[in-house]
Amino acid sequence: MIRLMIGNQKGGVGKTTTAISLARCFAGRGLRTLLIDADPQGSIAVTLRQRPERYLADFILSQLPLEDCVTGVAPDMDLLCGNRETSAMEQRLLASYGREYVFQKAFKPYLGRYDAIIVDVAPSISLLQACAMVFCEQIVIPVSTDTLSVSGAGATILSAKTIAESLNCPIAVAGLLPTIVNRSYGLTGVVLQMMEQLGAAYSIPVLPEIRTDQAVARAARAHQMLADVDPRSKALQDYEAAATVLLKSLGWKKQKGKHG
Ligand SMILES: Nc1ncnc2c1ncn2[C@@H]1O[C@H](COP(=O)(O)OP(=O)(O)OP(=O)(O)O)[C@@H](O)[C@H]1O
Ligand SMILES: [Mg+2]
């Protein structure tokens, strides 16, 4: 199965848009997909106008069954929402033994139910980010076309290395994903080159870019996913192309009869 954390220590680079869109692209290809919102801002519930009865914190702290905490948001796509309780949960976990393994332990019994799990995290170095890295073992770093976003990507790569070394667990960056790309801005080419250099320095592939597209804002305003608002939008086409490359590089092969 595939598990991906979507992270960049810089804010506003398209992490949440990427997490939702990639999850939907995977689900659209028949992968049973779970999207987890581990950002204490809990923005996916707001973005998709979901008001579930149970949230990530209920699943982790009260150890409720996962099926009682997720919401089906599209065919083959479940969402585990976050809310403000995520912050309180993180504070409680900080004092616990084996805290970085909390997600790994909590989701382990449910791994057979999904083909792909995608975790959206906050733009900060946090315990939840470490939990997500340890659980997913693969990271996609969205990088928008400004230099701070590339620095944030560099910081995320270093955090992943530090956590991997200190906990002796395999954490890899599956790709840098250029987001919100507008080739008509002068700086864009320079920043894309910086991304290529960063990728080359750590042997991390740069995925096909996601173009700037007003359909993303339209989808957010409509509290829906791109695929439901504008299935032919540029951004969705780009996310599909990125999903194809990612699935191939992660070695995903559709198994016959896996649903049966
Ligand atoms: N391809 C795109 N084209 C145009 N706008 C985009 C695109 N991708 C994302 N955006 C916009 O950029 C803003 C930031 O996106 P998003 O919320 O996904 O970033 P984020 O990294 O999750 O932010 P945060 O760090 O606050 O969690 C949003 O207003 C979103 O609508
Ligand atoms: Mg976000």
mmCIF file of C-alpha atoms and ligand atoms in Angstrom:
data_model
loop_
_atom_site.group_PDB
_atom_site.id
_atom_site.type_symbol
_atom_site.label_atom_id
_atom_site.label_comp_id
_atom_site.label_asym_id
_atom_site.label_seq_id
_atom_site.Cartn_x
_atom_site.Cartn_y
_atom_site.Cartn_z
ATOM 1 C CA MET A 1 0.000 0.000 0.000
ATOM 2 C CA ILE A 2 0.936 3.642 -0.356
ATOM 3 C CA ARG A 3 1.261 6.084 2.514
ATOM 4 C CA LEU A 4 2.227 9.692 1.856
ATOM 5 C CA MET A 5 2.690 12.670 4.119
ATOM 6 C CA ILE A 6 2.171 15.975 2.331
ATOM 7 C CA GLY A 7 4.420 18.498 4.045
ATOM 8 C CA ASN A 8 6.453 21.663 3.724
ATOM 9 C CA GLN A 9 7.522 23.780 6.679
ATOM 10 C CA LYS A 10 6.544 26.873 4.696
ATOM 11 C CA GLY A 11 2.842 27.732 4.870
ATOM 12 C CA GLY A 12 0.488 28.382 1.983
ATOM 13 C CA VAL A 13 2.349 26.316 -0.604
ATOM 14 C CA GLY A 14 -0.609 24.141 -1.619
ATOM 15 C CA LYS A 15 -0.230 21.255 0.854
ATOM 16 C CA THR A 16 -3.929 20.904 1.606
ATOM 17 C CA THR A 17 -4.948 21.382 -2.043
ATOM 18 C CA THR A 18 -2.403 18.707 -2.972
ATOM 19 C CA ALA A 19 -3.495 16.289 -0.233
ATOM 20 C CA ILE A 20 -7.160 16.528 -1.242
ATOM 21 C CA SER A 21 -6.469 16.410 -4.988
ATOM 22 C CA LEU A 22 -3.988 13.521 -4.925
ATOM 23 C CA ALA A 23 -6.305 11.552 -2.639
ATOM 24 C CA ARG A 24 -9.145 12.094 -5.100
ATOM 25 C CA CYS A 25 -6.939 11.162 -8.085
ATOM 26 C CA PHE A 26 -5.932 7.922 -6.327
ATOM 27 C CA ALA A 27 -9.553 7.138 -5.411
ATOM 28 C CA GLY A 28 -10.596 7.879 -9.000
ATOM 29 C CA ARG A 29 -8.244 5.113 -10.098
ATOM 30 C CA GLY A 30 -9.905 2.652 -7.759
ATOM 31 C CA LEU A 31 -7.425 2.832 -4.874
ATOM 32 C CA ARG A 32 -9.318 2.726 -1.585
ATOM 33 C CA THR A 33 -7.997 5.957 -0.166
ATOM 34 C CA LEU A 34 -8.000 7.539 3.288
ATOM 35 C CA LEU A 35 -7.200 11.241 3.671
ATOM 36 C CA ILE A 36 -6.170 12.291 7.185
ATOM 37 C CA ASP A 37 -6.137 15.918 8.308
ATOM 38 C CA ALA A 38 -3.391 16.162 10.934
ATOM 39 C CA ASP A 39 -3.234 19.973 10.790
ATOM 40 C CA PRO A 40 -4.546 21.455 14.068
ATOM 41 C CA GLN A 41 -6.194 24.156 11.950
ATOM 42 C CA GLY A 42 -8.444 21.340 10.711
ATOM 43 C CA SER A 43 -8.819 23.027 7.380
ATOM 44 C CA ILE A 44 -10.020 20.087 5.274
ATOM 45 C CA ALA A 45 -13.308 19.813 7.185
ATOM 46 C CA VAL A 46 -13.849 23.532 6.588
ATOM 47 C CA THR A 47 -12.714 23.356 2.963
ATOM 48 C CA LEU A 48 -15.042 20.449 2.169
ATOM 49 C CA ARG A 49 -17.760 21.649 4.568
ATOM 50 C CA GLN A 50 -17.754 18.455 6.587
ATOM 51 C CA ARG A 51 -19.163 18.384 10.110
ATOM 52 C CA PRO A 52 -18.441 14.852 11.299
ATOM 53 C CA GLU A 53 -19.271 13.707 14.794
ATOM 54 C CA ARG A 54 -15.799 12.275 15.347
ATOM 55 C CA TYR A 55 -12.374 13.621 14.541
ATOM 56 C CA LEU A 56 -8.720 12.519 14.494
ATOM 57 C CA ALA A 57 -8.402 13.288 18.213
ATOM 58 C CA ASP A 58 -11.357 11.004 19.019
ATOM 59 C CA PHE A 59 -9.780 8.215 17.004
ATOM 60 C CA ILE A 60 -6.345 8.580 18.589
ATOM 61 C CA LEU A 61 -7.185 9.481 22.200
ATOM 62 C CA SER A 62 -10.479 7.660 22.727
ATOM 63 C CA GLN A 63 -9.394 4.778 20.509
ATOM 64 C CA LEU A 64 -12.770 4.652 18.765
ATOM 65 C CA PRO A 65 -13.060 2.357 15.723
ATOM 66 C CA LEU A 66 -11.765 4.095 12.598
ATOM 67 C CA GLU A 67 -15.005 3.420 10.714
ATOM 68 C CA ASP A 68 -16.878 5.480 13.317
ATOM 69 C CA CYS A 69 -14.580 8.457 12.751
ATOM 70 C CA VAL A 70 -14.258 8.667 8.949
ATOM 71 C CA THR A 71 -16.639 10.181 6.421
ATOM 72 C CA GLY A 72 -16.994 8.980 2.837
ATOM 73 C CA VAL A 73 -16.434 12.033 0.646
ATOM 74 C CA ALA A 74 -16.224 10.366 -2.788
ATOM 75 C CA PRO A 75 -16.314 6.815 -4.150
ATOM 76 C CA ASP A 76 -13.347 4.939 -2.619
ATOM 77 C CA MET A 77 -12.343 8.017 -0.591
ATOM 78 C CA ASP A 78 -12.696 8.434 3.173
ATOM 79 C CA LEU A 79 -11.742 11.488 5.200
ATOM 80 C CA LEU A 80 -10.629 11.604 8.829
ATOM 81 C CA CYS A 81 -11.130 15.219 9.783
ATOM 82 C CA GLY A 82 -9.104 17.319 12.186
ATOM 83 C CA ASN A 83 -10.352 20.052 14.471
ATOM 84 C CA ARG A 84 -9.034 22.188 17.322
ATOM 85 C CA GLU A 85 -8.865 19.110 19.511
ATOM 86 C CA THR A 86 -5.904 18.014 17.354
ATOM 87 C CA SER A 87 -3.818 20.629 19.196
ATOM 88 C CA ALA A 88 -4.913 19.426 22.631
ATOM 89 C CA MET A 89 -4.217 15.872 21.502
ATOM 90 C CA GLU A 90 -0.692 16.840 20.434
ATOM 91 C CA GLN A 91 -0.059 18.429 23.850
ATOM 92 C CA ARG A 92 -1.151 15.244 25.590
ATOM 93 C CA LEU A 93 0.951 13.053 23.319
ATOM 94 C CA LEU A 94 4.063 15.142 23.981
ATOM 95 C CA ALA A 95 4.275 13.622 27.453
ATOM 96 C CA SER A 96 3.742 10.049 26.301
ATOM 97 C CA TYR A 97 6.279 7.297 25.767
ATOM 98 C CA GLY A 98 6.817 6.283 22.111
ATOM 99 C CA ARG A 99 4.963 9.388 21.006
ATOM 100 C CA GLU A 100 6.373 9.424 17.461
ATOM 101 C CA TYR A 101 4.823 5.987 16.860
ATOM 102 C CA VAL A 102 1.285 6.987 17.817
ATOM 103 C CA PHE A 103 -0.103 7.099 14.236
ATOM 104 C CA GLN A 104 1.754 3.956 13.221
ATOM 105 C CA LYS A 105 0.260 2.059 16.160
ATOM 106 C CA ALA A 106 -3.258 3.507 15.879
ATOM 107 C CA PHE A 107 -3.701 2.908 12.131
ATOM 108 C CA LYS A 108 -1.959 -0.479 11.957
ATOM 109 C CA PRO A 109 -5.136 -2.556 12.420
ATOM 110 C CA TYR A 110 -6.776 -0.705 9.505
ATOM 111 C CA LEU A 111 -4.036 -0.830 6.863
ATOM 112 C CA GLY A 112 -5.710 -3.710 4.984
ATOM 113 C CA ARG A 113 -8.778 -1.567 4.368
ATOM 114 C CA TYR A 114 -6.979 1.007 2.255
ATOM 115 C CA ASP A 115 -4.650 1.051 -0.732
ATOM 116 C CA ALA A 116 -3.491 4.599 -0.090
ATOM 117 C CA ILE A 117 -3.345 6.869 2.945
ATOM 118 C CA ILE A 118 -2.502 10.551 2.577
ATOM 119 C CA VAL A 119 -1.757 12.750 5.594
ATOM 120 C CA ASP A 120 -1.942 16.551 5.473
ATOM 121 C CA VAL A 121 0.116 18.303 8.168
ATOM 122 C CA ALA A 122 0.609 21.824 9.486
ATOM 123 C CA PRO A 123 3.465 23.991 8.192
ATOM 124 C CA SER A 124 5.599 23.609 11.313
ATOM 125 C CA ILE A 125 7.997 21.243 12.967
ATOM 126 C CA SER A 126 5.679 19.407 15.290
ATOM 127 C CA LEU A 127 5.144 16.083 16.973
ATOM 128 C CA LEU A 128 2.285 15.327 14.604
ATOM 129 C CA GLN A 129 4.550 15.905 11.633
ATOM 130 C CA ALA A 130 7.024 13.415 13.128
ATOM 131 C CA CYS A 131 4.164 10.940 13.775
ATOM 132 C CA ALA A 132 3.031 11.343 10.157
ATOM 133 C CA MET A 133 6.587 10.865 8.819
ATOM 134 C CA VAL A 134 7.166 7.728 10.876
ATOM 135 C CA PHE A 135 3.785 6.323 9.843
ATOM 136 C CA CYS A 136 3.940 7.202 6.130
ATOM 137 C CA GLU A 137 7.671 6.724 5.470
ATOM 138 C CA GLN A 138 7.184 8.669 2.218
ATOM 139 C CA ILE A 139 6.816 12.428 1.869
ATOM 140 C CA VAL A 140 5.654 14.607 -0.990
ATOM 141 C CA ILE A 141 6.774 18.211 -0.610
ATOM 142 C CA PRO A 142 4.658 20.773 -2.453
ATOM 143 C CA VAL A 143 6.829 23.773 -3.339
ATOM 144 C CA SER A 144 5.259 26.943 -4.669
ATOM 145 C CA THR A 145 7.321 29.180 -6.887
ATOM 146 C CA ASP A 146 8.922 31.471 -4.318
ATOM 147 C CA THR A 147 12.324 31.123 -2.706
ATOM 148 C CA LEU A 148 10.996 30.752 0.877
ATOM 149 C CA SER A 149 8.997 27.758 -0.249
ATOM 150 C CA VAL A 150 12.202 26.122 -1.538
ATOM 151 C CA SER A 151 13.892 26.882 1.830
ATOM 152 C CA GLY A 152 10.895 25.317 3.585
ATOM 153 C CA ALA A 153 11.325 22.220 1.404
ATOM 154 C CA GLY A 154 15.019 22.053 2.357
ATOM 155 C CA ALA A 155 14.095 22.309 6.051
ATOM 156 C CA THR A 156 11.514 19.536 5.629
ATOM 157 C CA ILE A 157 14.102 17.266 3.969
ATOM 158 C CA LEU A 158 16.498 17.861 6.880
ATOM 159 C CA SER A 159 13.793 17.175 9.499
ATOM 160 C CA ALA A 160 12.959 13.926 7.720
ATOM 161 C CA LYS A 161 16.643 12.919 7.776
ATOM 162 C CA THR A 162 16.973 13.803 11.466
ATOM 163 C CA ILE A 163 13.861 11.843 12.436
ATOM 164 C CA ALA A 164 14.861 8.887 10.244
ATOM 165 C CA GLU A 165 18.323 8.767 11.839
ATOM 166 C CA SER A 166 17.291 9.345 15.432
ATOM 167 C CA LEU A 167 14.473 6.782 15.333
ATOM 168 C CA ASN A 168 16.236 4.479 12.889
ATOM 169 C CA CYS A 169 13.266 4.291 10.543
ATOM 170 C CA PRO A 170 13.147 4.527 6.758
ATOM 171 C CA ILE A 171 11.747 7.903 5.704
ATOM 172 C CA ALA A 172 12.135 9.039 2.100
ATOM 173 C CA VAL A 173 11.016 12.019 0.086
ATOM 174 C CA ALA A 174 9.047 10.668 -2.882
ATOM 175 C CA GLY A 175 9.140 13.974 -4.714
ATOM 176 C CA LEU A 176 9.185 17.741 -4.760
ATOM 177 C CA LEU A 177 5.956 18.943 -6.351
ATOM 178 C CA PRO A 178 6.033 22.407 -7.931
ATOM 179 C CA THR A 179 2.676 24.042 -7.155
ATOM 180 C CA ILE A 180 0.886 27.264 -8.064
ATOM 181 C CA VAL A 181 3.228 27.556 -11.073
ATOM 182 C CA ASN A 182 2.788 30.555 -13.347
ATOM 183 C CA ARG A 183 5.413 30.500 -16.085
ATOM 184 C CA SER A 184 4.684 34.097 -17.050
ATOM 185 C CA TYR A 185 6.282 35.386 -13.812
ATOM 186 C CA GLY A 186 9.940 36.212 -14.213
ATOM 187 C CA LEU A 187 11.042 34.506 -11.007
ATOM 188 C CA THR A 188 9.300 31.206 -11.752
ATOM 189 C CA GLY A 189 12.073 29.775 -13.951
ATOM 190 C CA VAL A 190 14.714 30.648 -11.346
ATOM 191 C CA VAL A 191 12.753 29.020 -8.504
ATOM 192 C CA LEU A 192 12.065 25.902 -10.590
ATOM 193 C CA GLN A 193 15.812 25.676 -11.196
ATOM 194 C CA MET A 194 16.427 25.951 -7.430
ATOM 195 C CA MET A 195 13.978 23.065 -6.932
ATOM 196 C CA GLU A 196 15.849 20.965 -9.504
ATOM 197 C CA GLN A 197 19.126 21.690 -7.676
ATOM 198 C CA LEU A 198 17.628 20.811 -4.293
ATOM 199 C CA GLY A 199 16.208 17.592 -5.749
ATOM 200 C CA ALA A 200 19.537 16.695 -7.364
ATOM 201 C CA ALA A 201 21.439 17.344 -4.110
ATOM 202 C CA TYR A 202 19.323 14.777 -2.247
ATOM 203 C CA SER A 203 18.436 12.474 -5.182
ATOM 204 C CA ILE A 204 14.779 13.446 -4.914
ATOM 205 C CA PRO A 205 12.721 13.596 -8.131
ATOM 206 C CA VAL A 206 10.905 16.773 -9.109
ATOM 207 C CA LEU A 207 7.358 15.776 -10.056
ATOM 208 C CA PRO A 208 5.365 17.274 -12.953
ATOM 209 C CA GLU A 209 4.271 20.787 -12.002
ATOM 210 C CA ILE A 210 0.812 21.980 -10.970
ATOM 211 C CA ARG A 211 -0.165 25.147 -12.805
ATOM 212 C CA THR A 212 -1.869 28.133 -11.203
ATOM 213 C CA ASP A 213 -5.554 27.708 -11.861
ATOM 214 C CA GLN A 214 -8.539 29.765 -10.752
ATOM 215 C CA ALA A 215 -10.551 26.537 -10.594
ATOM 216 C CA VAL A 216 -8.718 25.805 -7.303
ATOM 217 C CA ALA A 217 -10.208 28.922 -5.684
ATOM 218 C CA ARG A 218 -13.593 28.186 -7.266
ATOM 219 C CA ALA A 219 -13.560 24.686 -5.784
ATOM 220 C CA ALA A 220 -12.610 26.102 -2.365
ATOM 221 C CA ARG A 221 -15.449 28.644 -2.549
ATOM 222 C CA ALA A 222 -17.895 25.899 -3.491
ATOM 223 C CA HIS A 223 -16.521 23.704 -0.638
ATOM 224 C CA GLN A 224 -15.970 20.931 -3.151
ATOM 225 C CA MET A 225 -13.150 19.038 -4.779
ATOM 226 C CA LEU A 226 -11.711 20.074 -8.147
ATOM 227 C CA ALA A 227 -12.969 16.854 -9.732
ATOM 228 C CA ASP A 228 -16.548 17.802 -8.827
ATOM 229 C CA VAL A 229 -16.324 21.492 -9.729
ATOM 230 C CA ASP A 230 -14.226 21.412 -12.873
ATOM 231 C CA PRO A 231 -13.071 17.949 -13.921
ATOM 232 C CA ARG A 232 -11.298 19.415 -16.960
ATOM 233 C CA SER A 233 -9.401 22.097 -15.056
ATOM 234 C CA LYS A 234 -5.688 22.586 -15.680
ATOM 235 C CA ALA A 235 -4.838 21.959 -12.024
ATOM 236 C CA LEU A 236 -6.705 18.651 -11.955
ATOM 237 C CA GLN A 237 -5.054 17.519 -15.206
ATOM 238 C CA ASP A 238 -1.712 18.355 -13.599
ATOM 239 C CA TYR A 239 -2.552 16.510 -10.386
ATOM 240 C CA GLU A 240 -3.541 13.474 -12.485
ATOM 241 C CA ALA A 241 -0.170 13.613 -14.267
ATOM 242 C CA ALA A 242 1.667 13.946 -10.931
ATOM 243 C CA ALA A 243 -0.380 11.045 -9.494
ATOM 244 C CA THR A 244 0.605 8.849 -12.452
ATOM 245 C CA VAL A 245 4.311 9.548 -11.929
ATOM 246 C CA LEU A 246 4.049 9.076 -8.154
ATOM 247 C CA LEU A 247 2.163 5.787 -8.364
ATOM 248 C CA LYS A 248 4.699 4.491 -10.850
ATOM 249 C CA SER A 249 7.686 5.584 -8.772
ATOM 250 C CA LEU A 250 6.154 4.065 -5.629
ATOM 251 C CA GLY A 251 5.687 0.810 -7.500
ATOM 252 C CA TRP A 252 1.895 0.730 -7.265
ATOM 253 C CA LYS A 253 0.342 -2.083 -9.243
ATOM 254 C CA LYS A 254 -3.370 -2.675 -9.341
ATOM 255 C CA GLN A 255 -4.027 -6.142 -7.973
ATOM 256 C CA LYS A 256 -6.738 -8.215 -9.559
ATOM 257 C CA GLY A 257 -9.624 -8.970 -7.243
ATOM 258 C CA LYS A 258 -8.241 -6.799 -4.445
ATOM 259 C CA HIS A 259 -11.731 -5.519 -3.690
ATOM 260 C CA GLY A 260 -13.245 -8.947 -3.575
HETATM 261 N N1 LIG B 1 -2.799 25.374 -8.439
HETATM 262 C C1 LIG B 1 -3.286 26.425 -7.771
HETATM 263 N N2 LIG B 1 -3.729 27.506 -8.432
HETATM 264 C C2 LIG B 1 -4.209 28.583 -7.790
HETATM 265 N N3 LIG B 1 -4.304 28.688 -6.454
HETATM 266 C C3 LIG B 1 -3.883 27.646 -5.719
HETATM 267 C C4 LIG B 1 -3.348 26.454 -6.327
HETATM 268 N N4 LIG B 1 -3.014 25.595 -5.342
HETATM 269 C C5 LIG B 1 -3.318 26.197 -4.181
HETATM 270 N N5 LIG B 1 -3.838 27.436 -4.385
HETATM 271 C C6 LIG B 1 -4.294 28.415 -3.386
HETATM 272 O O1 LIG B 1 -3.192 28.721 -2.549
HETATM 273 C C7 LIG B 1 -3.626 28.916 -1.208
HETATM 274 C C8 LIG B 1 -2.858 27.988 -0.289
HETATM 275 O O2 LIG B 1 -3.208 26.649 -0.615
HETATM 276 P P1 LIG B 1 -3.333 25.521 0.504
HETATM 277 O O3 LIG B 1 -4.297 25.908 1.557
HETATM 278 O O4 LIG B 1 -3.544 24.243 -0.205
HETATM 279 O O5 LIG B 1 -1.854 25.588 1.097
HETATM 280 P P2 LIG B 1 -1.282 24.974 2.437
HETATM 281 O O6 LIG B 1 0.160 24.736 2.178
HETATM 282 O O7 LIG B 1 -2.098 23.814 2.857
HETATM 283 O O8 LIG B 1 -1.471 26.150 3.482
HETATM 284 P P3 LIG B 1 -1.235 26.068 5.074
HETATM 285 O O9 LIG B 1 0.247 26.068 5.250
HETATM 286 O O10 LIG B 1 -1.906 27.287 5.588
HETATM 287 O O11 LIG B 1 -1.862 24.785 5.551
HETATM 288 C C9 LIG B 1 -5.130 28.656 -1.204
HETATM 289 O O12 LIG B 1 -5.798 29.887 -1.286
HETATM 290 C C10 LIG B 1 -5.349 27.825 -2.452
HETATM 291 O O13 LIG B 1 -6.658 28.012 -2.978
HETATM 292 MG MG MG B 2 -2.979 23.353 4.713
#
